[in-house]
XYZ file of C-alpha atoms in Angstrom:
583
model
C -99.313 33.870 25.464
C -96.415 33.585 27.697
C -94.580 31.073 29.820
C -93.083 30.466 32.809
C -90.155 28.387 33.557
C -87.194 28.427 36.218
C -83.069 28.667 34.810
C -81.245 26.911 37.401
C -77.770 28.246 36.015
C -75.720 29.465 33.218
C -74.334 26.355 32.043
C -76.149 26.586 29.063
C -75.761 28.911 26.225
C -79.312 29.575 26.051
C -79.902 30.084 29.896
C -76.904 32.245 29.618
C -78.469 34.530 27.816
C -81.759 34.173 29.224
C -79.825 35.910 32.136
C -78.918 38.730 30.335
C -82.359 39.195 29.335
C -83.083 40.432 32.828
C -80.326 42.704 32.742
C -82.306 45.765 31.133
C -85.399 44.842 32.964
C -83.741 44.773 36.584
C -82.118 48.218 35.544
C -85.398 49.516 34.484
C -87.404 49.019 37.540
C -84.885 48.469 40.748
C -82.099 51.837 39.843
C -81.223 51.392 43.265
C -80.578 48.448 44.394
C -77.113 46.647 44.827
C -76.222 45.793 41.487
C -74.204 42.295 43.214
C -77.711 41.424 43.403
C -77.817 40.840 39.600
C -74.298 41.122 38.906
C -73.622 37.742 41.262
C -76.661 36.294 39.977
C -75.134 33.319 38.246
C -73.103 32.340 40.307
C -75.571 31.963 43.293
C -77.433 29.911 40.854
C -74.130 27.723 40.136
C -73.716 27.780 44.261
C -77.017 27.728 44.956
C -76.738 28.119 49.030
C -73.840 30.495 49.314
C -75.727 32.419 51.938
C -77.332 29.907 52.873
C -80.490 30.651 51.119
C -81.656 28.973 47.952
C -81.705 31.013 44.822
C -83.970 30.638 41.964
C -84.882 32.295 38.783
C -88.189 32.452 37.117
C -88.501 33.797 33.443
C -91.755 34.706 31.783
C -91.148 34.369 27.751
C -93.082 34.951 24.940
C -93.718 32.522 22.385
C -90.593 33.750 20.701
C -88.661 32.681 24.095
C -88.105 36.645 24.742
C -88.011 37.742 28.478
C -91.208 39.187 29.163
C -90.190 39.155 33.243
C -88.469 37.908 35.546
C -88.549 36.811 39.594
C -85.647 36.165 41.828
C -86.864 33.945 44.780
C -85.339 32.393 47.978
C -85.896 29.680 49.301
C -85.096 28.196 53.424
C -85.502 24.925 53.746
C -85.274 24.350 57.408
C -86.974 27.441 58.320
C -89.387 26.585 55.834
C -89.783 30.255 53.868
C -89.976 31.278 50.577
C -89.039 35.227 50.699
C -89.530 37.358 46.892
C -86.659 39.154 46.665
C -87.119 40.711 42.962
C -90.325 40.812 40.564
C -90.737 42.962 37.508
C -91.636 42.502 34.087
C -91.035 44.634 30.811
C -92.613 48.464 31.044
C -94.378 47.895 27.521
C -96.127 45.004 28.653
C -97.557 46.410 32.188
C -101.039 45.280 33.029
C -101.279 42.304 30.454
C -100.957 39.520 33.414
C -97.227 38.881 33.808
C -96.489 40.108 37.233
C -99.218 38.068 38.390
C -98.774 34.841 36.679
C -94.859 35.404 37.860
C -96.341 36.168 41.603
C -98.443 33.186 41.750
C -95.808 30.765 40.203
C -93.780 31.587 43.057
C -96.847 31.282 45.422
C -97.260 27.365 43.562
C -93.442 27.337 44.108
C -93.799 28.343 48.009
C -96.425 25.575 48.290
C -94.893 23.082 46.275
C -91.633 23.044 48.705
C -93.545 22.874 51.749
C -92.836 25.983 53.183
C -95.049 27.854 55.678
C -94.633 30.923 53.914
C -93.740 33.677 51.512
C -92.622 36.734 52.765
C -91.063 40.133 50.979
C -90.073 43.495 51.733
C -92.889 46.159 49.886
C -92.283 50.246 50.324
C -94.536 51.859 52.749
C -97.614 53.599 51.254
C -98.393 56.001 54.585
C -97.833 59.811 54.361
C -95.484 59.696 57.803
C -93.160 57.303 56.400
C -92.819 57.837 52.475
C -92.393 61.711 51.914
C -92.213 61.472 47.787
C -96.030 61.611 47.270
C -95.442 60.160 42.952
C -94.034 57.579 45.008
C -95.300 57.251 47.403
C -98.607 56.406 45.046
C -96.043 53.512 43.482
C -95.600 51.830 46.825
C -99.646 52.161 47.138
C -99.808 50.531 43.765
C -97.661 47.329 44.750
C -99.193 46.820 47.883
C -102.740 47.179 46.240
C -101.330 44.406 43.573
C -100.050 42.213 46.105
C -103.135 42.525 48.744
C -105.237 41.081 45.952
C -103.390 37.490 46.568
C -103.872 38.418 50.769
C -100.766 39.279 51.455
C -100.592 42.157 53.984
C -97.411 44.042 55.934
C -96.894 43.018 59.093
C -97.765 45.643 61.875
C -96.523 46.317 65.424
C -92.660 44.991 65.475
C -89.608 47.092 64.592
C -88.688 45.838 61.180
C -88.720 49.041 59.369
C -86.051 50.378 61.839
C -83.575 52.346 60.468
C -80.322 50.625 60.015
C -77.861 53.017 61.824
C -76.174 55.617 59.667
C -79.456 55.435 57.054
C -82.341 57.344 56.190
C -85.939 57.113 58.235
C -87.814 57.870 55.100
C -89.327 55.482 52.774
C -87.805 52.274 54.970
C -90.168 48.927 53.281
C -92.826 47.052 55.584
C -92.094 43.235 55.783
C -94.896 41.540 53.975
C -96.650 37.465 54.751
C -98.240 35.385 52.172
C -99.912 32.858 53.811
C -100.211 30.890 50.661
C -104.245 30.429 50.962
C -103.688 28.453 53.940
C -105.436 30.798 56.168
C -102.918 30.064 59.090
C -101.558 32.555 61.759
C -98.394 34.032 61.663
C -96.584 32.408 64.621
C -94.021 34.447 66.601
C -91.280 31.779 67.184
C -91.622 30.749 62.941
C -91.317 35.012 62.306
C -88.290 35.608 64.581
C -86.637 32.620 63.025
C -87.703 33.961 59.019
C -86.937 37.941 60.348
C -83.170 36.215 61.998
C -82.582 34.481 58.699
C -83.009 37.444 56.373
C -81.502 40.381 58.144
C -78.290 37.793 59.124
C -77.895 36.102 55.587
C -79.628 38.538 52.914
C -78.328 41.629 54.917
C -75.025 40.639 56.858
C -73.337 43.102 55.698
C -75.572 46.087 56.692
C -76.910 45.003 59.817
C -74.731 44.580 63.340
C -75.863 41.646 65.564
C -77.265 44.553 68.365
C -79.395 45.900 65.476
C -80.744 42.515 64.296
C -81.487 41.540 67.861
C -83.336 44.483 68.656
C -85.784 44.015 65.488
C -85.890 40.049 66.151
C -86.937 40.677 69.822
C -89.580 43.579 68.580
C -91.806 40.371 67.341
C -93.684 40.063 70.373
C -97.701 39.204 69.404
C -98.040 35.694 69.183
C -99.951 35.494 66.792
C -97.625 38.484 65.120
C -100.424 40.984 63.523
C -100.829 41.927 59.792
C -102.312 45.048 58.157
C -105.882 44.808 58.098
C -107.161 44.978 54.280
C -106.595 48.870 52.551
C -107.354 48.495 48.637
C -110.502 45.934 49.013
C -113.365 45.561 50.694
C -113.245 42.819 53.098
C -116.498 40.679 52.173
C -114.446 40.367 48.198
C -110.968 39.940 49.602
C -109.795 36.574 48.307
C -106.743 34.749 46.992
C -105.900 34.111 43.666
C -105.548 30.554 44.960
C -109.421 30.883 45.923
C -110.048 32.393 42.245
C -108.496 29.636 40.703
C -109.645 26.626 42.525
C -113.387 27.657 42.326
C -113.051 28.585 38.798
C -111.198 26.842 36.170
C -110.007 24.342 35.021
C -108.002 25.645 31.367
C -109.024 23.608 28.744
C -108.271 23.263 25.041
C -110.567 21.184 23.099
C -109.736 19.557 19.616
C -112.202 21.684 17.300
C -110.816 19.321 14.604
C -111.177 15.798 15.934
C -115.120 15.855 14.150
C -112.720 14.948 10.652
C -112.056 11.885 12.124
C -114.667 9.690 11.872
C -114.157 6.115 11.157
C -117.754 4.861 10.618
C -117.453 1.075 10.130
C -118.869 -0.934 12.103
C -117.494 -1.417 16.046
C -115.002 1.115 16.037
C -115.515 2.735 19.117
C -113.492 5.993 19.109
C -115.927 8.088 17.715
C -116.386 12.429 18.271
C -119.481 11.754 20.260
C -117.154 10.701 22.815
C -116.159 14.634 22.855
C -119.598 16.069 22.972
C -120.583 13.446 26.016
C -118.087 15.384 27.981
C -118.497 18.967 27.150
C -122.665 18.074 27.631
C -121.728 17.326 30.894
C -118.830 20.071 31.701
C -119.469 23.029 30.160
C -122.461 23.775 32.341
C -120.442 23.658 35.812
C -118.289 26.632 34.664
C -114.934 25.261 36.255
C -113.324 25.290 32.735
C -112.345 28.258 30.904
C -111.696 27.130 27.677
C -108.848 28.364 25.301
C -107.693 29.401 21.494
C -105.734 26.320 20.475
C -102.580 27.514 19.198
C -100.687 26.069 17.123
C -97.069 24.504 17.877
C -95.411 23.170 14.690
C -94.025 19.481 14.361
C -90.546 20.578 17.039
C -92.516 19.334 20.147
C -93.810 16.082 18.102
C -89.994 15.203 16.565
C -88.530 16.015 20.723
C -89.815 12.265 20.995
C -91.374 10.642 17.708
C -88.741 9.616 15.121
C -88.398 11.747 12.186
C -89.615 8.635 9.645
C -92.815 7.736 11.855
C -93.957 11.238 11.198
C -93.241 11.736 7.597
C -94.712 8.471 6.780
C -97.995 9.398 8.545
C -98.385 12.770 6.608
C -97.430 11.382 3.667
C -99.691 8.223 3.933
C -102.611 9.414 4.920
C -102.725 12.172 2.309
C -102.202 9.260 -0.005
C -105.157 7.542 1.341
C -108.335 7.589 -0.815
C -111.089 9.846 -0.069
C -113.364 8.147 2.709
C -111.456 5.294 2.630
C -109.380 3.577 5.684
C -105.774 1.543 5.122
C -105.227 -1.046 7.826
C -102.113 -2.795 8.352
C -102.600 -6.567 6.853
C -98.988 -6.734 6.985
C -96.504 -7.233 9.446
C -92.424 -7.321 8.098
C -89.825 -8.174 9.726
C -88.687 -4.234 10.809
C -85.458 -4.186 8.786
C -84.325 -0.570 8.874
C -82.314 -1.082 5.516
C -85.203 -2.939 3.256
C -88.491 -1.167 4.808
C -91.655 -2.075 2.358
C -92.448 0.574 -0.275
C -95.936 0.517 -0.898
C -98.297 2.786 1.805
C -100.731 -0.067 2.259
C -97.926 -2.415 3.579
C -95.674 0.191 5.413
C -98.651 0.503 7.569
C -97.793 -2.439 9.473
C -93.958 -1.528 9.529
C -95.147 1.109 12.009
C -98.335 0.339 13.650
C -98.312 -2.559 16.105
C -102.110 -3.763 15.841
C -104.804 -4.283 12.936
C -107.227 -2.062 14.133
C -105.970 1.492 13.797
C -106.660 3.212 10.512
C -104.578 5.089 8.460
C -107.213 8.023 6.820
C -107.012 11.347 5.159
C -107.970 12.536 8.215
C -106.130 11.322 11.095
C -102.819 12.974 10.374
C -104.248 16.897 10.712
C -106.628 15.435 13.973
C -103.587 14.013 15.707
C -101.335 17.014 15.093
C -104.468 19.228 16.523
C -104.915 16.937 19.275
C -100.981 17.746 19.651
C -101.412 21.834 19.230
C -103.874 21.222 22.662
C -101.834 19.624 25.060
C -98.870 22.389 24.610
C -101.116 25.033 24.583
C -102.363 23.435 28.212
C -99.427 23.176 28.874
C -98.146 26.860 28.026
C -100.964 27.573 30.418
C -99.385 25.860 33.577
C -95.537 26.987 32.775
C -97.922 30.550 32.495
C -98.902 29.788 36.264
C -102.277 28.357 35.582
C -102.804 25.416 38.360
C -105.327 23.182 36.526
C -105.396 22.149 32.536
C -107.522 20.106 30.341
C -106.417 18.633 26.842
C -109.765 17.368 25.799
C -108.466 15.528 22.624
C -109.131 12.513 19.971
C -107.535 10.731 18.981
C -106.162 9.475 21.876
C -102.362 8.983 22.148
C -100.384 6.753 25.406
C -100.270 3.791 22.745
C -97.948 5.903 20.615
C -93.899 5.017 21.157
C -91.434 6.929 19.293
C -91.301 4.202 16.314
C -94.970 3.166 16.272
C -98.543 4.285 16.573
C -101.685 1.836 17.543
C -104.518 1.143 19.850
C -106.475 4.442 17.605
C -103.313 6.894 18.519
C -101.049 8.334 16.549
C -98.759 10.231 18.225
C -98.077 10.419 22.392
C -100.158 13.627 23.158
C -99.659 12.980 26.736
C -96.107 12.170 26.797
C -94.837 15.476 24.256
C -96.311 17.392 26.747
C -94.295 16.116 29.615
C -91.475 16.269 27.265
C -92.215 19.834 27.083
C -92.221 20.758 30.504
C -89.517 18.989 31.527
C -87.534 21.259 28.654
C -88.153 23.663 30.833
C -85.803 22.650 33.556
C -88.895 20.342 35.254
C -88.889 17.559 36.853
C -92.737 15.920 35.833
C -94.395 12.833 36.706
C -97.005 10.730 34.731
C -99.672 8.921 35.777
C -101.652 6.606 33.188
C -105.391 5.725 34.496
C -106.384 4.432 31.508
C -107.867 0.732 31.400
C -104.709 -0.243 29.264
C -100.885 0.171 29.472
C -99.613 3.248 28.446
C -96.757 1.772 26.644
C -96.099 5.500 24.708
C -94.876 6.835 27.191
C -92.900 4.188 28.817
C -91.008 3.789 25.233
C -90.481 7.403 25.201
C -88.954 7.690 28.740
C -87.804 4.522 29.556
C -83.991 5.319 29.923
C -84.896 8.782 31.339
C -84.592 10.015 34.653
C -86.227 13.374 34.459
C -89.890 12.097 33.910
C -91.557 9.785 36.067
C -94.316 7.085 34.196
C -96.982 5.341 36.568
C -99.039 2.936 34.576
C -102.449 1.446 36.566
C -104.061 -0.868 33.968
C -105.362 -4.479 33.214
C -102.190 -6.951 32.953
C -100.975 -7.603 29.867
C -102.202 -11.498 30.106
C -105.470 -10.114 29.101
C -105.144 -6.833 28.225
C -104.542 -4.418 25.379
C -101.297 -4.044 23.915
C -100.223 -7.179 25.580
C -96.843 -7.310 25.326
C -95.675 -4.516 27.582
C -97.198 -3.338 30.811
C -95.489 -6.214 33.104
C -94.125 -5.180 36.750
C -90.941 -5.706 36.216
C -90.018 -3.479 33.086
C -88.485 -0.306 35.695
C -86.540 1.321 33.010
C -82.945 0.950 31.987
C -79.679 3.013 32.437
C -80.472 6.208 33.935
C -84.119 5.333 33.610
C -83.869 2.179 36.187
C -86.778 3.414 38.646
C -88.049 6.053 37.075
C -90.987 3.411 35.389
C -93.690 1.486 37.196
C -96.377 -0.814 35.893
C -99.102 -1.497 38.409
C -100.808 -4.073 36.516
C -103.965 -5.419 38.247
C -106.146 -8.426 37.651
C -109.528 -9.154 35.361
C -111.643 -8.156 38.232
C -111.236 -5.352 40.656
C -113.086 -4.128 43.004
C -113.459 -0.423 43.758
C -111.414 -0.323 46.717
C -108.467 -2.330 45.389
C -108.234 0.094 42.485
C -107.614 3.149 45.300
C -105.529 1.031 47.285
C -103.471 1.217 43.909
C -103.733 4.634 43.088
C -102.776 5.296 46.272
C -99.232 3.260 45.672
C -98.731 5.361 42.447
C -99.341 8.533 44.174
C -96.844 7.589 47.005
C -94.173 6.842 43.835
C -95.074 10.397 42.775
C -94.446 12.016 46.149
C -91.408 10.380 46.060
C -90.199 11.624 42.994
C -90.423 15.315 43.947
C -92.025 15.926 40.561
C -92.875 20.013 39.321
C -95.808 19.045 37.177
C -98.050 16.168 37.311
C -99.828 14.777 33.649
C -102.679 12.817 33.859
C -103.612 10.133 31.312
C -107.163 10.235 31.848
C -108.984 7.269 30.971
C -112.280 6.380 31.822
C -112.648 3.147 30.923
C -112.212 1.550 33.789
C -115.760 2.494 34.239
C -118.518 -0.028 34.676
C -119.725 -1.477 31.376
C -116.957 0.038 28.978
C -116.564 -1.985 26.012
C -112.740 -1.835 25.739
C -112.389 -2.972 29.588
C -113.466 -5.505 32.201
C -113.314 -3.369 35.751
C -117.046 -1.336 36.856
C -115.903 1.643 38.496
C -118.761 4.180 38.935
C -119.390 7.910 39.228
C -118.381 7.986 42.746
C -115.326 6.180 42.070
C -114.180 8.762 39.800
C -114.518 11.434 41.706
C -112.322 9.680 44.491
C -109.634 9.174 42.035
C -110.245 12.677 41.116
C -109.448 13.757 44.834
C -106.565 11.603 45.192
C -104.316 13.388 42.423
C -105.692 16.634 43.182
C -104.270 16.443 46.631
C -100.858 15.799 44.991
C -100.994 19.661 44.630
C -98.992 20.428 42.016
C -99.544 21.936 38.764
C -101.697 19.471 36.854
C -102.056 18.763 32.700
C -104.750 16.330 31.962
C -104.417 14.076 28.994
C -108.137 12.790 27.911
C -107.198 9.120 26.423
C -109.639 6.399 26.262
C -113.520 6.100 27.658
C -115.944 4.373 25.089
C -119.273 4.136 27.103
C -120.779 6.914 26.162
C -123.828 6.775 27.978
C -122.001 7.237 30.881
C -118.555 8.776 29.688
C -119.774 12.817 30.178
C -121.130 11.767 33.937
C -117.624 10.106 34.825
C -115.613 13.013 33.220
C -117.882 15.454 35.351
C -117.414 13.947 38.642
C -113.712 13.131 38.315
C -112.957 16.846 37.699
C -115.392 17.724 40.756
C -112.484 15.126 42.745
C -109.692 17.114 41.546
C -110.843 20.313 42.189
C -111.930 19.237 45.637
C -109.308 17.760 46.367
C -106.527 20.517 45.088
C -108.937 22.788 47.156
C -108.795 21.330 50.061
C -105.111 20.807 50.315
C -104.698 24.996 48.983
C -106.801 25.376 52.319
């Protein structure tokens, strides 16, 4: 298992030597290229447009934060190009996956920016122009690798002209990534990307006579690409095309079954669970994951260190079978907290409902273990994820569990990603406020929380979920409650979404996490609001569109007759609707 993520400088220790890292790998596999290129690395990353291009580094790590490999990327915004200028990862570790998941990070990157395309330079794999037959089979190798996401050289212009005073041999073919969008090349958008790269990546080589020569050589409108070498056409197909029709990564609890609170009306139960894997599992859009385990860092990034310990220590105090609920609510002095188990209960939990069990401390930590390892997924360059967890966890804050969670499954994992440099945006569709996650972030302006539930007048927890709590300090704006009324109809709810979704687009996020509750659905015990199938599945299209890479958080959804068939079609949305926008 490795991850992804992008080091936007060398300010920090750790990014610093991240960066040298690369330094053995980008000797390893590029012996002759200008060693500025590395050399000057952070300090385009410091300056990020010094040529007027946009540079960016991508590291994949192992789980021991070890560079596995590394892209260099960059990126024209007014043009509107993304253009590869370095990808390698560690000999040893050839053909386990990382040059791909590195490729198509950058391909999610491309998209995610808006651009019309990626483009990079590849060595030619024809006899007449590479000499070197060992490698000449190299070049063959990359452009075989590459083809397989349906990127192709373009044909017919003069870019592999020699410079003057150079070599003819070996010069590299210009290569598009259309990004799955299926859209021609257009001549005016190549001259401009061709202009930009021999003027600004290759000043210094090129003379203005030279680069007009090879600009004016684009003359096809559409410009023409390679036809397809290394695969038959009827199988050629993106990655993007791989991904969308296939999978959805998902990571189920295989220890939520412990908990099982079987009194009498408490509704989060583990056939809640097996509702929605009847109903999934037969579609085959998940693929479906080793949990792995993540250790209590990721929980104590955002719970407070005495929340935790009192939760493993209580409920291995808690009788055998037995359930503690809090009876008792005192005053929360930090100096003179209550002693006994039974009564610290309600020093930290905010309702009467939620049990403390022998149980629920190893089922929330597992519950924990699947959202990161979702998560490592997506930083991995997976596009789609699936924590399929109980218990539940957007009641959580950092001082206080309730409302059947125990710790903030959703909101650790956004605190995870955004670690990684990211900018991330939530989005809470539960019935109820997510008032976790607001806690958690609310003087934070690197995640985003969007909160769609029943107003607190009438609603679960009651006390926050109100319009006007936006955050404080550097946080103001980066919260919004869209609280709505007893009774909703269908379209009002989408009229809503839609609002949150704007707030997202807004935001610029890197990853989107979805709180996915389903009981806004019709007849749910725990809500008031009859949203059906077909409902689902719009809401399911909606944040797919977003298109970016997407963790969803299962939360709460207590109808269980209809729970699996809501689950099913609101992943049939996304997928559709992350589809559609990929095309």
């Amino acid at each position: 298992m490795f991850r992804i993520r992008r080091v936007p400088d060398d300010a920090l220790p750790g990014n610093r030597a991240t960066i040298d890292e690369v330094q053995p790998i980008f000797d390893e596999h590029f012996k002759g290229a200008d060693p500025r290129d590395l050399s000057e690395l952070s300090e385009r990353l410091r300056n990020p447009f010094g040529r007027q291009l946009r540079t960016m580094l991508y590291v994949a790590e192992n789980a021991r934060h070890v560079v596995a490999g590394f892209a260099i990327a960059l990126h024209e915004p007014v043009i509107g190009f993304f253009y590869l200028d370095y990808l390698a990862a560690e000999t040893k570790l050839s053909g386990r996956g990382v040059g791909a998941a590195l490729y198509q990070h950058i391909r999610d990157e491309a998209r995610g920016h808006d651009t019309k395309g990626l483009f990079f330079e590849c060595l030619p794999d024809e006899p007449e122009r590479c000499l070197d037959p060992v490698m000449r089979k190299q070049n063959a190798a990359r452009l075989r690798f590459y083809e397989r996401f349906g990127a192709r050289p373009i044909v017919g212009t003069k870019y592999e002209l020699p410079v003057p005073g150079s070599d003819s041999d070996n010069l590299p073919h210009l290569v598009y990534d259309d990004l799955g969008r299926h859209e021609p090349l257009t001549q005016e958008f190549a001259r401009g990307v061709v202009r930009a790269i021999l003027e600004r990546k290759y000043g210094d080589l090129c003379p203005a006579d030279y680069v007009r020569e090879v600009v004016d050589s684009f003359v096809d409108d559409p410009v023409k690409l390679r036809a397809a070498c290394y695969q038959r056409p009827g199988h050629l197909q993106s990655q993007d095309a791989t991904r969308h029709q296939n999978q959805i990564v998902m990571a189920v609890n295989d220890k939520h079954e412990i908990h099982h609170i079987r009194e009498r009306g408490y509704v989060e139960s583990p056939v809640r669970i097996s509702a929605i894997l009847r109903e999934l599992e037969p579609t085959g859009w998940t693929k479906r994951v080793e949990v792995v385990e993540h250790g209590l860092d990721p929980i104590l990034a955002i719970h407070s260190k005495e929340l935790v310990e009192y939760l493993e220590r209580a409920c291995a105090d808690a009788p055998e079978g037995k359930s503690i609920y809090p009876y008792v609510f005192p005053v929360r002095n930090r100096h003179r907290p209550p002693k006994d188990m039974s009564v610290l209960a309600g020093y930290y939990c905010i309702d009467t409902f939620t049990p403390i069990n022998r149980n629920a401390y190893p089922a929330a930590r597992r519950a924990v273990d699947c959202v990161l390892t979702v998560a490592d997924a997506l930083l991995a360059g997976d596009r789609l994820g699936y924590a399929l967890v109980r218990p539940p966890g957007h009641h959580a804050e950092r001082d206080a569990f309730g409302g059947f969670c125990y710790f903030a499954n959703a909101a650790i994992g956004a605190n995870y990603l955004a670690k990684q440099g990211r900018r991330v945006a939530i989005i809470d569709v539960d019935y109820h406020h997510g008032n976790g996650q607001q806690d958690i972030f609310y003087s934070r302006d690197d995640v985003l929380t969007v909160s769609i539930h029943g107003h607190p007048e009438f609603a679960y927890p009651y006390f926050t979920g109100f319009a006007d709590e936006v955050g404080e300090g550097a946080g103001i704006g980066a919260n919004l409650n869209l609280p709505l009324d007893e009774k909703i109809t269908a379209d009002e709810y989408h009229q809503t979404l839609g609002i949150a979704i704007n707030r997202v687009n807004e935001f610029k996020p890197d990853y989107l996490v979805v709180c996915l509750g389903l009981d806004p659905a019709k007849g749910d015990p725990t809500g008031t609001w009859s949203l059906g199938a077909s409902d689902f599945e719009r809401n399911g299209k909606m944040l797919g569109a977003v298109n970016l890479p997407t963790l969803v958080v299962q939360e709460g959804g207590y109808r269980t007759r209809t729970l699996g068939t809501n689950a099913r079609h609101f992943f049939a949305g996304l997928l559709t609707g992350t589809h559609r926008d990929a095309n």
